[in-house]
XYZ file of C-alpha atoms in Angstrom:
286
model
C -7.333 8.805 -24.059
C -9.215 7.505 -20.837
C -10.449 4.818 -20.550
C -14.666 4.526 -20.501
C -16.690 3.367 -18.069
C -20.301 3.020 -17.423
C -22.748 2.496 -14.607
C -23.598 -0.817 -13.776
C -27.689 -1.485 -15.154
C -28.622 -2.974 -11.036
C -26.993 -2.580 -8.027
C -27.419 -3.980 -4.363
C -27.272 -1.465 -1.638
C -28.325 -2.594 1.783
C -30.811 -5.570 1.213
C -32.248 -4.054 -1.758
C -31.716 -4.625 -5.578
C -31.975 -1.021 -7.388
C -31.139 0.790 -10.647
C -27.845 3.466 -9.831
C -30.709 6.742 -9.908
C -32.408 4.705 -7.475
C -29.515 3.975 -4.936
C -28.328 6.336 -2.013
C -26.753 7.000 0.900
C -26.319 9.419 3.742
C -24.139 11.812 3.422
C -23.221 11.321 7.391
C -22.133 7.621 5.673
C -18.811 7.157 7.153
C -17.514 6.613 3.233
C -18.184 9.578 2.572
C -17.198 11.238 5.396
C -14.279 9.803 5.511
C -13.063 7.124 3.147
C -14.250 5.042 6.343
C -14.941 1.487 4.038
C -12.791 -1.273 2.815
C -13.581 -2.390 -1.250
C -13.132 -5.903 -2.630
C -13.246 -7.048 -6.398
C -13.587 -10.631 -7.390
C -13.004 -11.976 -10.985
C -15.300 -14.389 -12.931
C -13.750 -16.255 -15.576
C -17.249 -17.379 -18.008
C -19.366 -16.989 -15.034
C -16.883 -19.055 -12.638
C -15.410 -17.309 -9.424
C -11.349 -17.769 -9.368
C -10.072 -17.769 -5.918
C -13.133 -16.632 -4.449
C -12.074 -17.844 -0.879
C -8.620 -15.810 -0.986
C -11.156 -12.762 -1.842
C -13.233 -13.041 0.719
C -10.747 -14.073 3.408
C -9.079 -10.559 2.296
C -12.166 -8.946 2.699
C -12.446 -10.484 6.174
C -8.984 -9.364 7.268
C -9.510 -5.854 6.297
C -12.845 -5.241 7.841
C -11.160 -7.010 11.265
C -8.030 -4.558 10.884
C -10.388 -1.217 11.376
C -12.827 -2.824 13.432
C -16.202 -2.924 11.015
C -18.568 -6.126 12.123
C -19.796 -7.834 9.502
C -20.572 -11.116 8.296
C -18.967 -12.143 5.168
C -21.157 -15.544 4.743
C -24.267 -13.258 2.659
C -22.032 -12.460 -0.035
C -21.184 -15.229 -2.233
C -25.040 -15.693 -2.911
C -25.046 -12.053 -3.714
C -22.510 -12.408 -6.145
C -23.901 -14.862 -7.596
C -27.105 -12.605 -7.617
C -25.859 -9.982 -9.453
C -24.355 -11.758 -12.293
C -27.053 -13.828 -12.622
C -29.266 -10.192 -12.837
C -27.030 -8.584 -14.794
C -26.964 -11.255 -17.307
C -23.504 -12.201 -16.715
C -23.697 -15.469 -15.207
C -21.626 -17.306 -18.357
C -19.730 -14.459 -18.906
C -15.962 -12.828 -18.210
C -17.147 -10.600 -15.398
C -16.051 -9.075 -11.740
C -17.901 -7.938 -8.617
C -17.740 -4.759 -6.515
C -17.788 -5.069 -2.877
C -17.798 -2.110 -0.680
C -18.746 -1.923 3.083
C -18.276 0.652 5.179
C -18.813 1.704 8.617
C -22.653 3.362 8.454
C -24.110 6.170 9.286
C -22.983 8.359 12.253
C -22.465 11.452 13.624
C -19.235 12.867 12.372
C -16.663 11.744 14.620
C -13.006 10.807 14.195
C -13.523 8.077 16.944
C -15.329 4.641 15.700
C -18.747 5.637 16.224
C -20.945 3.133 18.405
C -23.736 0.888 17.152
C -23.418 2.022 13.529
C -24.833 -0.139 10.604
C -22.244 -1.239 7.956
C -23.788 0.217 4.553
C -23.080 -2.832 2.327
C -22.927 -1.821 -2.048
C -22.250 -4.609 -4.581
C -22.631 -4.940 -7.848
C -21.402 -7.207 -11.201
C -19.452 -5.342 -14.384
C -18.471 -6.914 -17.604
C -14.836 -6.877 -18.182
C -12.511 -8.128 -21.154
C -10.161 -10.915 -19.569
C -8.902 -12.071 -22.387
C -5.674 -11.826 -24.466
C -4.125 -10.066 -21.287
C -0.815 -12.173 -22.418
C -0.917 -9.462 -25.478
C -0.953 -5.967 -23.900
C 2.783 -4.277 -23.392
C 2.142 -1.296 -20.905
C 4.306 2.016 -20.675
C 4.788 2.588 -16.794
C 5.257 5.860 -14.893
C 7.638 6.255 -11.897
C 6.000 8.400 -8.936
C 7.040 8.190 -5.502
C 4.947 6.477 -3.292
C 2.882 9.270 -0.824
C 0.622 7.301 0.084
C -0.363 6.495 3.820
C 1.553 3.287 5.551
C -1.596 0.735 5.876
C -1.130 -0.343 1.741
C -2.404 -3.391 3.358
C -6.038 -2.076 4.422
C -8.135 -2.103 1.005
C -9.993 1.122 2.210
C -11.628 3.003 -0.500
C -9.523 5.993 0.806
C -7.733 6.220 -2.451
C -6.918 9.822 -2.914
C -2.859 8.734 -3.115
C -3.747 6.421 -5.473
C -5.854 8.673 -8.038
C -3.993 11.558 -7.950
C -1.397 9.133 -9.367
C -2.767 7.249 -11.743
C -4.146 10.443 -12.930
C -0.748 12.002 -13.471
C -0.035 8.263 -15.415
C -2.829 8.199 -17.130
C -3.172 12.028 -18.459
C 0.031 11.200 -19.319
C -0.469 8.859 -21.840
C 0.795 5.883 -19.451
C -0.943 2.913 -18.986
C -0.429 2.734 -14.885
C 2.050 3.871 -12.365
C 4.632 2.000 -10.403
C 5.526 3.363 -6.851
C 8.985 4.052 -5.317
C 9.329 4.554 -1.729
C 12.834 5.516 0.026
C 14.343 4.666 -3.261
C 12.833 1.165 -3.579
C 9.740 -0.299 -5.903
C 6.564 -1.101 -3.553
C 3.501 -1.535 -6.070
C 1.805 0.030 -8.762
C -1.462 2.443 -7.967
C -3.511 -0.484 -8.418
C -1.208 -3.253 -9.150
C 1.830 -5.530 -7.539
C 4.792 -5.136 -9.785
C 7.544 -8.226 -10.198
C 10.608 -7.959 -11.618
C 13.065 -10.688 -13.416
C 16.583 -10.595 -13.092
C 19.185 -13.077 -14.001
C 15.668 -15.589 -14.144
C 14.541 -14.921 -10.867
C 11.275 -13.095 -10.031
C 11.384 -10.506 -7.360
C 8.470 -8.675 -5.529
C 8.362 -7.135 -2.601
C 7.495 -8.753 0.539
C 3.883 -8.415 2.283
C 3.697 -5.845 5.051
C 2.069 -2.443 5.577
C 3.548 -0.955 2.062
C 1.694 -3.239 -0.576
C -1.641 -4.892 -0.822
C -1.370 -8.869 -0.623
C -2.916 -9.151 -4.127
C -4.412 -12.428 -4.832
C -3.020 -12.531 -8.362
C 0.326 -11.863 -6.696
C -0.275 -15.272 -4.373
C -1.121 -17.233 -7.950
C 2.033 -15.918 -9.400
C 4.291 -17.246 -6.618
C 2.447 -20.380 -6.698
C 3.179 -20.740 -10.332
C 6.287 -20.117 -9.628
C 7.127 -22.689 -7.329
C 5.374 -25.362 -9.230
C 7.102 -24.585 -12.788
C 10.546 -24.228 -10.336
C 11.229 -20.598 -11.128
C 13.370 -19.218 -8.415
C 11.703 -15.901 -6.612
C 12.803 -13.825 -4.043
C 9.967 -11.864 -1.852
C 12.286 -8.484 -1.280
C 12.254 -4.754 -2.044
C 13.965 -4.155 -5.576
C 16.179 -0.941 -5.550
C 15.518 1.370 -8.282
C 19.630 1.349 -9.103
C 18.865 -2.142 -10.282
C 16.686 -1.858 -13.123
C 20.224 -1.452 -15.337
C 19.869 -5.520 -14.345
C 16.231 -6.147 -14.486
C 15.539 -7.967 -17.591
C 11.533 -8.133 -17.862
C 9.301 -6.307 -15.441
C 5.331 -7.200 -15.522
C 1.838 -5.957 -13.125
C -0.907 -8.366 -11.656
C -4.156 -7.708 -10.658
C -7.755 -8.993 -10.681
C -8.422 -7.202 -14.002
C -4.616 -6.534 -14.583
C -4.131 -10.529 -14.294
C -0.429 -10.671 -15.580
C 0.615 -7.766 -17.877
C 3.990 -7.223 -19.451
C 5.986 -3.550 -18.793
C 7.545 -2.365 -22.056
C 8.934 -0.075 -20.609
C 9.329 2.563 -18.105
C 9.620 6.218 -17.311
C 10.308 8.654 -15.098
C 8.545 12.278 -15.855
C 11.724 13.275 -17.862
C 12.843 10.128 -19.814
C 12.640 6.432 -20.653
C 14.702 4.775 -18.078
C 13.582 1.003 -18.722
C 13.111 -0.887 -21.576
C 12.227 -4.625 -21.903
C 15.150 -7.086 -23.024
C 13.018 -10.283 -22.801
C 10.047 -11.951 -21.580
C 10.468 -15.603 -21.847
C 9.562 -15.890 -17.666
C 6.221 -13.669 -17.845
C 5.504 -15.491 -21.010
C 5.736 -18.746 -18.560
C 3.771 -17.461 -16.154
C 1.251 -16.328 -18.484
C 0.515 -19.408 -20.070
C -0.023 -21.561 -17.078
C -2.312 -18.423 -15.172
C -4.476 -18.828 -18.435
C -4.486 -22.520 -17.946
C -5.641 -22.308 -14.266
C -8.207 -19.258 -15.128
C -10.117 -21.550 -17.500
C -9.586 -24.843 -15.840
């Protein structure tokens, strides 16, 4: 069964604070158009932002990559805004970001002088007892286009996966290209073998997920060896525990895997992502 969702009670779109019958754009909004936009979503632990810099410095790189101005300064006071509005200022929450390139003409050029359209808004979401979930994982090969490292709300490749996972009764999808892991649809994966973690490197085929920066940080302070490289899919006959980050995902054991005809991973152990659980909680709530 899918998952619900609902629309968020206020939004702000442009300077303005409105309800989501009230809010609209152009449809010559390069979003639209195009998937022209980068997205952003930052996690609020009882009303406290957790690594809100690494967020927005994300943000920052991503608009620079395709060439959208924009100043990045307004939004922590917005965020702050819409929990507050939404009546989530104490609470386990996130925030939406999305700014795209504006309204324009359709081109496939960068239109001149357009004005970024600028959406955010604050949702409610259940962060706790993440250390309790066990997810079934689908294998699909990784289509999607070679900038994994742009957060553009061009998603298509990403949906059209997840909805093959999720239709199937799979909790999220993890992505092989050329016969190697990259990330999940919207997720880093790590892998534990002989007690190291492995996860593949930054670069144009994954997102540089914030949760996946914690991780490695836990991991060098608790002394658990890592290795940033691609793992092989002829390996997982070695990999002994295999477990997704994200904002929401934060760090979410993989009980096992599956490719569309069979089960071709199970979980032998987690003592490592149990580790690495405990101390994310720790430094989510500190």
């Amino acid at each position: 069964m899918k998952p619900k969702k609902t629309y968020p009670a206020e939004l702000y779109l442009n300077g303005e604070w409105l309800s989501p019958d009230k809010a609209f754009v152009s449809v010559f909004d390069r979003a639209f158009m195009f998937g022209d936009g980068i997205y952003e979503v930052t996690p609020f632990y009882c009303g406290k932002p957790f690594r809100l810099q690494d967020h927005c410095d994300r943000l920052k790189y991503c608009l620079q990559q395709i060439k959208i101005p924009f100043d990045c300064a307004i939004l922590e006071h917005l965020m702050m805004q819409a929990l507050s509005r939404s009546g989530l200022a104490n609470s386990d929450a996130a925030v939406y970001i999305q700014i795209s390139r504006g309204k324009a003409p359709r081109t496939h050029y960068y239109p001149e002088h357009a004005e970024p359209t600028v959406l955010l808004y604050a949702f409610p979401v259940v962060l706790e007892n993440f250390h309790e979930k066990r997810w079934k994982v689908l294998v699909s090969e990784d289509f999607r286009w070679q900038r994994c490292d742009i957060k553009s709300t061009a998603l298509l490749a990403n949906t059209m996966s997840n909805e093959e996972a999720i239709a199937g009764g799979f909790d999220e999808n993890l992505l092989v290209h050329d016969g190697h892991f990259t990330e999940g649809s919207h997720s880093t994966a790590f892998f534990v073998m002989n007690n190291t973690v492995y996860t593949h490197p930054e670069g144009p085929h994954i997102l540089s997920g914030i949760t996946r920066k914690v991780v490695l940080e836990i991991c060098r302070d608790l002394g658990i060896s890592y290795e940033e490289r691609p793992v092989n899919i002829e390996e997982l006959d070695r990999v002994e525990e295999v477990f997704l980050t994200g904002t929401t995902t934060q760090i979410t054991i993989v009980e096992s895997l599956h490719s569309k005809e069979k089960q071709i991973f199970t979980a032998q152990k987690g003592e490592i992502t149990k580790r690495l659980q405990e101390e994310f909680l720790r430094r989510t709530r500190e």
